[in-house]
Short mmCIF file of C-alpha atoms in Angstrom, two decimals:
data_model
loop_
_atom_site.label_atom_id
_atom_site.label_comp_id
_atom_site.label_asym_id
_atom_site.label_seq_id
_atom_site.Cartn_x
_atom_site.Cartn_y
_atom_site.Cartn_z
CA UNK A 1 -69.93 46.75 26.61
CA UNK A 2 -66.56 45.42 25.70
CA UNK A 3 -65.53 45.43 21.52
CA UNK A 4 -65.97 42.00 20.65
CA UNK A 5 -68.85 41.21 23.55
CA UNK A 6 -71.15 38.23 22.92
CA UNK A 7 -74.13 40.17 23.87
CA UNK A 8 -73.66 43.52 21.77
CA UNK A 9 -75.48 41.17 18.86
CA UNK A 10 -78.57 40.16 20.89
CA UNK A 11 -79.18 43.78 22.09
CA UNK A 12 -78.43 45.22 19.37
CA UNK A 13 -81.30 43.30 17.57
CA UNK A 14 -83.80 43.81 20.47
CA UNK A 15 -82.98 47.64 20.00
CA UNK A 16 -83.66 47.99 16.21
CA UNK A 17 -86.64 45.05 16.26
CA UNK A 18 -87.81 47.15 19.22
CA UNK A 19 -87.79 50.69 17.67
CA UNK A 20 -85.19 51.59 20.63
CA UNK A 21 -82.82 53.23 18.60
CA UNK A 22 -82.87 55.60 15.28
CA UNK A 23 -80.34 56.72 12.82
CA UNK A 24 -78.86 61.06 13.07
CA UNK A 25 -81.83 62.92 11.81
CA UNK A 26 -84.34 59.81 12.22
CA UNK A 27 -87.31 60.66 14.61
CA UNK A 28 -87.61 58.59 17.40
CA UNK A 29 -90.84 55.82 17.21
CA UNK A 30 -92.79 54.53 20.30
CA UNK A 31 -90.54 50.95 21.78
CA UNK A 32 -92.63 47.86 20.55
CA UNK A 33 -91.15 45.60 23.06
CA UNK A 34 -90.95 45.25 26.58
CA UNK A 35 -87.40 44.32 28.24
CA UNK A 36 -87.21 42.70 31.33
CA UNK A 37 -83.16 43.21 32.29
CA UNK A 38 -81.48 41.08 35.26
CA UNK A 39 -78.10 41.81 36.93
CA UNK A 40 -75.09 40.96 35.22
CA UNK A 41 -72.52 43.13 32.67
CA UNK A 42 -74.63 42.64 29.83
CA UNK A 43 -76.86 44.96 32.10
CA UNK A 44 -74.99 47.97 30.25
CA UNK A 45 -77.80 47.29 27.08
CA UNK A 46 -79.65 49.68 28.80
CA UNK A 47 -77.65 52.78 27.97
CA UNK A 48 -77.45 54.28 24.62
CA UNK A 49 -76.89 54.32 21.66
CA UNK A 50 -78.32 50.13 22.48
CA UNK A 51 -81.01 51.62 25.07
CA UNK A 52 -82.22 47.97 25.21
CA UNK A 53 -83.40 47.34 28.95
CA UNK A 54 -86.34 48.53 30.73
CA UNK A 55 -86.03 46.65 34.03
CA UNK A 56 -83.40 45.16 36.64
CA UNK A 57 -84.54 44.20 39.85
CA UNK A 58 -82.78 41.57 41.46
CA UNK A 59 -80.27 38.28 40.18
CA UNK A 60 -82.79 36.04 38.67
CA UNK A 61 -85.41 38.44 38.73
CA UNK A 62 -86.11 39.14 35.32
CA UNK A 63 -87.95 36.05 34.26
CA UNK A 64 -90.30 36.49 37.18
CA UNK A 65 -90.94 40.01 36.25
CA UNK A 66 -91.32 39.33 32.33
CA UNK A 67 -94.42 36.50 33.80
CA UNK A 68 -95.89 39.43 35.78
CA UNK A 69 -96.12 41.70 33.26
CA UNK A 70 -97.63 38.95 30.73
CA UNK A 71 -99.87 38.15 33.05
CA UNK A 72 -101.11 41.62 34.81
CA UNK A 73 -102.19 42.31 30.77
CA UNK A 74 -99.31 44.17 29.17
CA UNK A 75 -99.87 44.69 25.46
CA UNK A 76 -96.57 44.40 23.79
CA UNK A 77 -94.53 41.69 24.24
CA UNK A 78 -92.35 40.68 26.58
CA UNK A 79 -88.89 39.60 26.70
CA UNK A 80 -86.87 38.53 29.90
CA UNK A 81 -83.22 38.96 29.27
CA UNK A 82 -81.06 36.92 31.81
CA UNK A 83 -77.10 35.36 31.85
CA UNK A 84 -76.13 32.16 32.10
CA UNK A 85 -74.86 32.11 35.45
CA UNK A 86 -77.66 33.92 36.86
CA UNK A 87 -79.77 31.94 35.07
CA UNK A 88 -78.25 29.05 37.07
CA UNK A 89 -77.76 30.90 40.53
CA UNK A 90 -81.28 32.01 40.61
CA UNK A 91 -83.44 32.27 37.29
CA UNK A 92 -84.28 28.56 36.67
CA UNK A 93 -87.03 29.18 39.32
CA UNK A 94 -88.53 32.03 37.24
CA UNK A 95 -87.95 29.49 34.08
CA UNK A 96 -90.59 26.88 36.71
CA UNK A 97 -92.84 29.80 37.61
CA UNK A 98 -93.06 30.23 33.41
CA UNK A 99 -94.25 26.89 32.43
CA UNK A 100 -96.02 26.33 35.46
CA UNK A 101 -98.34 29.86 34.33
CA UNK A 102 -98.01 29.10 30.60
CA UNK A 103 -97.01 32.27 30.67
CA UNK A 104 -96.29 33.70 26.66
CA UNK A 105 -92.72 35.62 26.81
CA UNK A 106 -89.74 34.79 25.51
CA UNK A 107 -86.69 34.59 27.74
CA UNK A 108 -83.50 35.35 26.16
CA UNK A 109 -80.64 33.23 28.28
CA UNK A 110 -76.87 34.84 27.55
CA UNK A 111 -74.32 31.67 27.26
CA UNK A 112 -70.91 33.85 27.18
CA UNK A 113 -69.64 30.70 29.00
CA UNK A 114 -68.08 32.31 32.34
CA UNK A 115 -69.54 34.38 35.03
CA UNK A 116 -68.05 38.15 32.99
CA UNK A 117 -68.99 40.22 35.73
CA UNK A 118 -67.48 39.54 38.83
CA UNK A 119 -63.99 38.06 37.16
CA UNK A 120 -64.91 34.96 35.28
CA UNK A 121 -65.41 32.78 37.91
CA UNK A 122 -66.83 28.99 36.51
CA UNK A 123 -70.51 28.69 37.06
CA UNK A 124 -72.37 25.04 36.50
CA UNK A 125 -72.88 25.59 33.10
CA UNK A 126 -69.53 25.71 32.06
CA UNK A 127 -68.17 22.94 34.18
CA UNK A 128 -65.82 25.04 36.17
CA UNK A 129 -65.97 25.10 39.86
CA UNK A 130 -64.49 28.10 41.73
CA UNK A 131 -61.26 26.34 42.63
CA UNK A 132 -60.76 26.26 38.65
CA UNK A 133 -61.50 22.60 38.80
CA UNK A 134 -63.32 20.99 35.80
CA UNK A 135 -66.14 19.27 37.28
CA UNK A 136 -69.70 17.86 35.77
CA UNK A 137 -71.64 20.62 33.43
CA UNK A 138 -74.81 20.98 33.54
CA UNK A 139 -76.34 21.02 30.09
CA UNK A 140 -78.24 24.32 29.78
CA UNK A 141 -80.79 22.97 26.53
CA UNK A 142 -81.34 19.73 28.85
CA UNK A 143 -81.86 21.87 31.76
CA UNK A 144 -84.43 24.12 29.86
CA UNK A 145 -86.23 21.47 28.20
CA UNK A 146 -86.42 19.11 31.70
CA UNK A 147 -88.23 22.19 32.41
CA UNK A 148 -90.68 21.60 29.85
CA UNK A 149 -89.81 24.30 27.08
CA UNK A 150 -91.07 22.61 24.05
CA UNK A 151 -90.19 26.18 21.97
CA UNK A 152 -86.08 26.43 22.18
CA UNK A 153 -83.78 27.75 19.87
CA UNK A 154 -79.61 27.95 20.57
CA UNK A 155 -78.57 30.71 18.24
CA UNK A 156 -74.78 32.34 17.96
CA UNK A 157 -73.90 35.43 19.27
CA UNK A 158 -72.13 37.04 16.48
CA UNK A 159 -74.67 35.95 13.47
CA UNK A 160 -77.37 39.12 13.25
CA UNK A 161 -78.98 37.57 10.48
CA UNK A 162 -79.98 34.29 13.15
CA UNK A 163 -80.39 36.64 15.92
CA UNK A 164 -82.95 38.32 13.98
CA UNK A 165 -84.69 35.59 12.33
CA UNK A 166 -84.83 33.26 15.32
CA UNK A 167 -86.09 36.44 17.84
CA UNK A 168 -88.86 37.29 15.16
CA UNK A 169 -90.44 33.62 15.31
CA UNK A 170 -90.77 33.37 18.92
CA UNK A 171 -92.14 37.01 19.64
CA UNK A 172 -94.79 36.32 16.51
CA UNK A 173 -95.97 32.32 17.52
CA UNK A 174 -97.46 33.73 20.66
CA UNK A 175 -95.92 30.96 23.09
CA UNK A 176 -93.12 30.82 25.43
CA UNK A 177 -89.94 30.78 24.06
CA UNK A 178 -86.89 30.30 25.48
CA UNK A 179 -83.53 31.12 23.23
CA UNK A 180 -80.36 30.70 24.32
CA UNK A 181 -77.66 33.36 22.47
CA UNK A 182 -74.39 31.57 23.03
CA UNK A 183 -71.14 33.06 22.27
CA UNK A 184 -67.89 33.23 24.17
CA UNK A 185 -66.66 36.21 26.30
CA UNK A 186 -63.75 38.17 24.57
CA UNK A 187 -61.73 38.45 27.52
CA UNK A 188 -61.60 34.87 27.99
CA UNK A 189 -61.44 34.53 24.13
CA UNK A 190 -57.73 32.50 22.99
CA UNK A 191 -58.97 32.73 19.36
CA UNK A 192 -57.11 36.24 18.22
CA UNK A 193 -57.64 37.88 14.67
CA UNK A 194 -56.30 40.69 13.15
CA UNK A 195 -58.87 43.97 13.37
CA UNK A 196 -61.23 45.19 10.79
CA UNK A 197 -60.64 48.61 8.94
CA UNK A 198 -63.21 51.23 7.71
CA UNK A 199 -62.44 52.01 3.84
CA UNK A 200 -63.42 55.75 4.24
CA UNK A 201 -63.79 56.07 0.27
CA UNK A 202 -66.77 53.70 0.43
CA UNK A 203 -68.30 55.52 4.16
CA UNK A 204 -70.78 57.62 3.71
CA UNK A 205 -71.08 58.16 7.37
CA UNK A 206 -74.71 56.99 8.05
CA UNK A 207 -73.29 56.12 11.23
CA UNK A 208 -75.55 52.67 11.49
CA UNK A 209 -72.32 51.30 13.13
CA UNK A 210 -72.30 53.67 16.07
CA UNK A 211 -75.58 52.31 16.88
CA UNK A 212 -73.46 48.67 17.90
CA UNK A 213 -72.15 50.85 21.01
CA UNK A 214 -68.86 49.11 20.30
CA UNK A 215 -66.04 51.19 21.58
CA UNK A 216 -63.66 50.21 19.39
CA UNK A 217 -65.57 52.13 16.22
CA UNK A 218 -64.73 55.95 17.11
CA UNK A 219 -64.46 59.79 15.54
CA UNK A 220 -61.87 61.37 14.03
CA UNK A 221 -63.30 64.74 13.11
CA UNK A 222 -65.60 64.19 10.02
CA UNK A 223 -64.59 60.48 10.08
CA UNK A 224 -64.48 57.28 11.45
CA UNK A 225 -62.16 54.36 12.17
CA UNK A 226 -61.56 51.41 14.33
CA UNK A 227 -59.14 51.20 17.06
CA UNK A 228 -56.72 48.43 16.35
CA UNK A 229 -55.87 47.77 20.14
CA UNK A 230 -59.44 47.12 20.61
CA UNK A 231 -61.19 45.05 17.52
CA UNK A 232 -61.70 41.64 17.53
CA UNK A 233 -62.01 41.62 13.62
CA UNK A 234 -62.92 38.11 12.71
CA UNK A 235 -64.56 37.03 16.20
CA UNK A 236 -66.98 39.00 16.17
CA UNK A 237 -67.47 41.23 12.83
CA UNK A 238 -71.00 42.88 13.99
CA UNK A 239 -69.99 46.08 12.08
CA UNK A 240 -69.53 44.72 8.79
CA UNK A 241 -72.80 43.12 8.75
CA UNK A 242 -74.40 46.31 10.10
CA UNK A 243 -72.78 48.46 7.39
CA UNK A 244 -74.83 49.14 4.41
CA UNK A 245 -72.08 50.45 1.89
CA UNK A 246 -69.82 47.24 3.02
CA UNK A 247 -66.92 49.83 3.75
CA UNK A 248 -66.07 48.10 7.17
CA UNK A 249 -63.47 45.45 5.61
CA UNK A 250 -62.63 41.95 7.60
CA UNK A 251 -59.00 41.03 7.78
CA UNK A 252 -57.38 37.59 8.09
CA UNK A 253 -57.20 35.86 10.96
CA UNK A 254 -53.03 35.84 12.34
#
């Protein structure tokens, strides 16, 4: 996914919560969770070093799967993973089928505010009609509790510490859960900071970084730094709360 992408934080979480991913040298454990994927660019959490996505059928599809599974007896629990502007082309049917079966997942909606993957085209829930007009937004926590969600949480994309917290209640109180993990897309981002910097004194290289998939965090033989051209420093700063030796260093905002 993109440096600074609004979803890197969410999968990210579902991949170390989920035993998906393990440090250099770390053996790797059996997945805890069960991820039902949908179509959209935040399907690219299923490849490593994230490895967060079991399933992607069809646009709106992964709610409906995440019920079946529940329901046909699957042990560990299940999480549907869906966009927001699939969510409002085609998942709020899955969102019925999930309240209407009192089914027990929790669906993880992905507000990055635009439709990412096919050029930011407006969807409903960002009041933007495909002419660029603003028209009437639909209110995605109205929408979900109209639906009769009584267990909602909106959390923000870049905060792991919330991400975490907020994913562990709903997976533990046994219900369904529906979270929505808001966070604007970088590429339609105006806000602009000035990147963040590794202090290689202070990096040990335990590489818990690389496990963000961000491309902007790369090699340079023995060592690692981040691409200027491509950190969003400030907007985003999932590396420095990943980094146990607090080398990764946040700049001002320009």
């Amino acid at each position: 996914m993109c440096a600074g992408c609004p979803h890197t934080g969410i999968f990210f979480t579902l991949s170390t919560l989920g035993q998906r991913s393990a440090l250099p040298g770390k053996p790797k454990r059996e997945p805890k969770l069960v991820l039902s994927g949908d179509i959209g660019c935040y399907t690219l959490g299923a490849y490593p070093p994230l490895s967060a996505m079991d399933t992607c059928g069809c646009m709106g599809g992964s709610i409906s799967q995440a019920v079946g599974m529940e329901k046909a007896g699957l042990g560990e629990p299940v999480i549907a993973i869906i966009g927001d502007s699939t969510f409002m082309h085609s998942g709020i049917n899955g969102l019925i089928n999930a309240v209407y079966n009192q089914s027990k997942i929790t669906i993880l909606i992905l507000d990055n505010r635009t439709t990412a993957m096919t050029g930011h085209q407006g969807n409903p829930g960002c009041g933007i009609a495909a002419s660029g007009q603003t028209v009437t937004e639909v209110n995605l926590e109205e929408l979900v509790r109209g639906a009769g969600i009584k267990n909602l949480q909106v959390l923000p994309a870049f905060d792991l510490k919330a991400l975490r917290n907020g994913l562990k209640n709903a997976i533990s109180s046994g219900e369904l859960n529906v979270i929505i993990v808001r966070g604007e897309c970088n590429v339609i981002c105006r806000k602009r900071s000035l990147p963040n910097t590794i202090d290689t004194s202070l990096c040990n290289r335990c590489d818990a970084c690389l496990l963000l998939g961000c491309p902007a965090i790369q090699r340079d033989g023995d060592k690692l730094f981040i691409d200027p051209g491509l950190c969003t420093g400030s907007n985003c700063n999932l590396c420095s709360q990943v980094c146990p030796q607090k080398a990764i260093k946040t700049n001002e905002a320009a």
